[in-house]
C-alpha positions as CSV (number, residue, x, y, z in Angstrom):
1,X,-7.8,4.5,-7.1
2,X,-6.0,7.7,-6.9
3,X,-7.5,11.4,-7.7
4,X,-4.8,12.5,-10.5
5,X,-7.4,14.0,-13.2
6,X,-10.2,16.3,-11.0
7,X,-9.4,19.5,-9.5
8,X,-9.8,19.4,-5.9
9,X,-10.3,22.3,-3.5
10,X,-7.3,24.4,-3.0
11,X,-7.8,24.6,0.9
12,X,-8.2,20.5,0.8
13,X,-5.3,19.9,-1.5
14,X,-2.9,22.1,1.1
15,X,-4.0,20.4,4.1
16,X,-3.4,17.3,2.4
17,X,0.0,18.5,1.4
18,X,1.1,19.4,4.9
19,X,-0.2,16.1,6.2
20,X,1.4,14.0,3.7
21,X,4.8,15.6,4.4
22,X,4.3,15.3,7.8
23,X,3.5,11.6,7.6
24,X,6.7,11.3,5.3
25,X,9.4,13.1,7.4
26,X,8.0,11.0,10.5
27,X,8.2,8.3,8.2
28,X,11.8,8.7,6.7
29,X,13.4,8.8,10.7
30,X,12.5,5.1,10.8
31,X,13.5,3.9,8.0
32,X,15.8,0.4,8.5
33,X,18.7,1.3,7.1
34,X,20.6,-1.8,8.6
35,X,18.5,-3.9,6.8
36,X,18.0,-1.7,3.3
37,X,21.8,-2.3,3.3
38,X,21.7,-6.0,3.0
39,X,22.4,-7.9,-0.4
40,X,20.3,-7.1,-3.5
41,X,17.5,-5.2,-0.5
42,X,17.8,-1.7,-1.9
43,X,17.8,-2.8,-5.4
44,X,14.7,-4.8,-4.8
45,X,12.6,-1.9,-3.0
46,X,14.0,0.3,-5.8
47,X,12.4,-2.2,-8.1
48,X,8.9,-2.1,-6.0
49,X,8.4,1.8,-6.8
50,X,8.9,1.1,-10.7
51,X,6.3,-1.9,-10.6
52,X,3.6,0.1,-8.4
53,X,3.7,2.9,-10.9
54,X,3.2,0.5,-13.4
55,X,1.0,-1.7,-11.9
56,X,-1.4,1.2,-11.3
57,X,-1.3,2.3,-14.9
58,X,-3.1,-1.2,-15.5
59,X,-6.4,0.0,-14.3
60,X,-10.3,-0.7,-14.9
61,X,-12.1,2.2,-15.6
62,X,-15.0,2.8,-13.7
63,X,-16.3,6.6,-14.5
64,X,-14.4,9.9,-14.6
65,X,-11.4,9.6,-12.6
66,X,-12.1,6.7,-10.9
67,X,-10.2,3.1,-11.9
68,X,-10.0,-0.2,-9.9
69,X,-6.3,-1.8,-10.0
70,X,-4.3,-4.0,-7.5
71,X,-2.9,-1.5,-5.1
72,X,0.8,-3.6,-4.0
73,X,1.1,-1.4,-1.2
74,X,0.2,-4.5,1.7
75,X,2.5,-6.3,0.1
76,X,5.4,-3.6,0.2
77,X,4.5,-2.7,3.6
78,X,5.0,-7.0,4.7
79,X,8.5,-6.6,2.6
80,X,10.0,-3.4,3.9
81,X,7.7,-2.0,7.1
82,X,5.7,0.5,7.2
83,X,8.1,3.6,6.7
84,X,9.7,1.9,3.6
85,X,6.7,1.0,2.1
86,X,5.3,4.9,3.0
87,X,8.2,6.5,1.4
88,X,8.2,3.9,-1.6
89,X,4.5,4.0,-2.6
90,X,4.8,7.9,-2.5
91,X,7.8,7.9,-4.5
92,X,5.5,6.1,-6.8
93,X,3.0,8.5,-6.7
94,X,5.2,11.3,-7.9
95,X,6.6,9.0,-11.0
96,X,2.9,8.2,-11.4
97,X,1.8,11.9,-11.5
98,X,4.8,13.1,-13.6
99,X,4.8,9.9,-16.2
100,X,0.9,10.0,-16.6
101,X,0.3,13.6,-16.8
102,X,-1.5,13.6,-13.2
103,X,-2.5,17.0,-11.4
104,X,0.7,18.2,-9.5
105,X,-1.9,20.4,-7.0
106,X,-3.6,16.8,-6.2
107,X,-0.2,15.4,-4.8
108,X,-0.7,15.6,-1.7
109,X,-4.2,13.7,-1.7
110,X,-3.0,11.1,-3.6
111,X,0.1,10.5,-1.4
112,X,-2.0,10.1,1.8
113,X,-4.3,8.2,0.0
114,X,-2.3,5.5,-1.9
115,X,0.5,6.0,0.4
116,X,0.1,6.6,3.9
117,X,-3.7,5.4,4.4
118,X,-2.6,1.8,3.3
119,X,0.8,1.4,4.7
120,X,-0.4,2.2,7.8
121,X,-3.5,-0.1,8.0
122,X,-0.7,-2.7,7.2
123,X,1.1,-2.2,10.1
124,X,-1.9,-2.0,12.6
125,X,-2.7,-5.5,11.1
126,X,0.7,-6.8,11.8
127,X,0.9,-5.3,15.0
128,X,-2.0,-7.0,16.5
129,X,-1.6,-10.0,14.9
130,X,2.2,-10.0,16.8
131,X,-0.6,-9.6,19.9
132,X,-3.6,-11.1,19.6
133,X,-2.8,-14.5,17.8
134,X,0.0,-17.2,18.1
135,X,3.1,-15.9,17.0
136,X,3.6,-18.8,14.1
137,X,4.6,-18.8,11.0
138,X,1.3,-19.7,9.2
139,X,-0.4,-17.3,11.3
140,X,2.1,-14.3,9.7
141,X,1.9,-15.8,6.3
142,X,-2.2,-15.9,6.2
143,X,-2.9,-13.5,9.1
144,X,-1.0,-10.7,7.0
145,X,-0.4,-12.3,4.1
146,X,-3.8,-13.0,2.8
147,X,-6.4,-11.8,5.0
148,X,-4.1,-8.7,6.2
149,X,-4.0,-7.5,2.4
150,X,-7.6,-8.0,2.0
151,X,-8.1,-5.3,4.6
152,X,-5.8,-3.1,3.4
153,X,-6.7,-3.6,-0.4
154,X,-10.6,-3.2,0.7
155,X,-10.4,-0.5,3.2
156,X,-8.3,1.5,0.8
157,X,-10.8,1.1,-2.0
158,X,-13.5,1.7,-0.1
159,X,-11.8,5.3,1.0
160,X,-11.0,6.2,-2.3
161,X,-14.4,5.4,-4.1
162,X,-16.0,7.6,-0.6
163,X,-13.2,9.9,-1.4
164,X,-14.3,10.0,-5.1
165,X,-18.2,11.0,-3.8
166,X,-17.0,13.5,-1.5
167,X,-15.1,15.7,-4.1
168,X,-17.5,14.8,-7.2
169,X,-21.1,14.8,-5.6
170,X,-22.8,15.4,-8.6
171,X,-21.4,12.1,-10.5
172,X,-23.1,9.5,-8.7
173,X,-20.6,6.1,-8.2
174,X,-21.7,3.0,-10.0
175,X,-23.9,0.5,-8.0
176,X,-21.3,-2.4,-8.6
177,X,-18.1,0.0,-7.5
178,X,-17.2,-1.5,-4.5
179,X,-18.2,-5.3,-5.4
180,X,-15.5,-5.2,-8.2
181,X,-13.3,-3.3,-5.8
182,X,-13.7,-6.1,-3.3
183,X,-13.7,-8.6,-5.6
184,X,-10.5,-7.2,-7.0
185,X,-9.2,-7.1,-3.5
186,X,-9.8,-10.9,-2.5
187,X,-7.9,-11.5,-6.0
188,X,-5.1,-9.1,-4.5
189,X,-5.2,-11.2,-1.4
190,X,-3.9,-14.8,-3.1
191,X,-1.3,-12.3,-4.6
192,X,0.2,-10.9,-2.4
193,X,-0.3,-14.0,0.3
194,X,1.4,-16.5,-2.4
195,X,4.2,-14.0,-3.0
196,X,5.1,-13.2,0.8
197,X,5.4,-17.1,0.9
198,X,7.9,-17.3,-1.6
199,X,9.8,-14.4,-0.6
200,X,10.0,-15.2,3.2
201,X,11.4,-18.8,2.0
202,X,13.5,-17.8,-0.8
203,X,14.5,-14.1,-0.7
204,X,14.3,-13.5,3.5
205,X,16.7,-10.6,3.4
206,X,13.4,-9.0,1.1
207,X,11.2,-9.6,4.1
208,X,11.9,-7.1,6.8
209,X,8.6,-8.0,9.0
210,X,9.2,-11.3,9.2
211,X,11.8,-12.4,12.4
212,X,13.0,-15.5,12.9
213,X,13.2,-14.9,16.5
214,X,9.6,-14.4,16.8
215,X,8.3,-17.2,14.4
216,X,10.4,-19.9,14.1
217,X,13.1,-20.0,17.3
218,X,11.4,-22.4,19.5
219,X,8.3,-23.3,17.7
């Protein structure tokens, strides 16, 4: 979904920079690191960066420069939070650039885009969820789980196919483009909402979003 092959303004690509590190530095004074030093936690979100540069490698082309895959940034967002899963997925965009033979100048985009944008809508979700609905254990595991990585699988896609027509006007996107991407987002959805379940069961010291004192003291 990312823009790693077509030039992009100089101008855009600067001011994407400068908001991407931005984003990041904010990002990188909240990180956890109480809970990044519990057992096996570090190694795991180590582990995230090397699957999500791999996992976007295993892509659908749909015209020039423009590929559906499953994004895994909801899902690293419910694991770690949002500045963890910021940090990580942009880590993974610089692996990504360097391994795949991306556009350096295009860094910045891509880091807001694949990075930032999503890990961020994650956290809005699970925010008001925490609000809005009953604070139960179902309701995180679907409420964020499943339909919380639909959004941020669909509204991501969507941005980067409108990001796509925005910098390559002349190459009109396919008509179907955003039904695979949603479709490929719904299948994201049972993903990542089947995974969270076995993580926040088996591996809880993985799940930094999920508190016990909030879903399961007194229910």
């Amino acid at each position: 979904m990312g823009i790693f092959y077509t030039s992009i303004d100089l101008v855009l690509n600067l001011l994407m920079l400068l908001s991407a590190a931005y984003f990041l530095v904010r990002e990188s004074k909240a990180i956890p690191w109480e809970k990044l030093q519990k057992p096996t936690a570090f190694s795991a979100w180590c582990a995230s960066i090397i699957v999500l540069t791999l996992l976007w490698h295993m892509h659908v082309h749909v015209q020039k420069d423009l590929s559906l895959h499953l994004l895994g940034v909801a899902m690293l967002a419910l694991m770690f939070g949002r500045a963890l899963a910021a940090v990580g997925a942009a880590l993974a965009v610089i692996a990504f650039t360097g391994e795949y033979d991306g556009l350096w100048l295009n860094l910045g985009t891509n880091i807001m885009l694949l990075a930032i944008f999503p890990s961020m809508i994650s956290d809005i979700i699970l925010r008001k969820t925490q609000q809005f609905l009953p604070q139960h254990m179902f309701v995180y595991l679907f409420g964020n789980g499943f339909f919380g990585a639909f959004l941020v699988n669909a509204l991501t896609g969507a941005l980067a196919i409108i990001s796509h027509s925005f910098i390559m006007p002349t190459i009109p996107i396919a008509n179907d483009a955003y039904a695979y991407m949603l479709l490929l987002a719904w299948g994201e959805a049972f993903l990542v909402g089947f995974l969270i379940t076995i993580f926040t069961v088996y591996k809880p010291a993985w799940v930094f979003t999920f508190d016990d004192q909030i879903y399961l003291i007194g229910k």
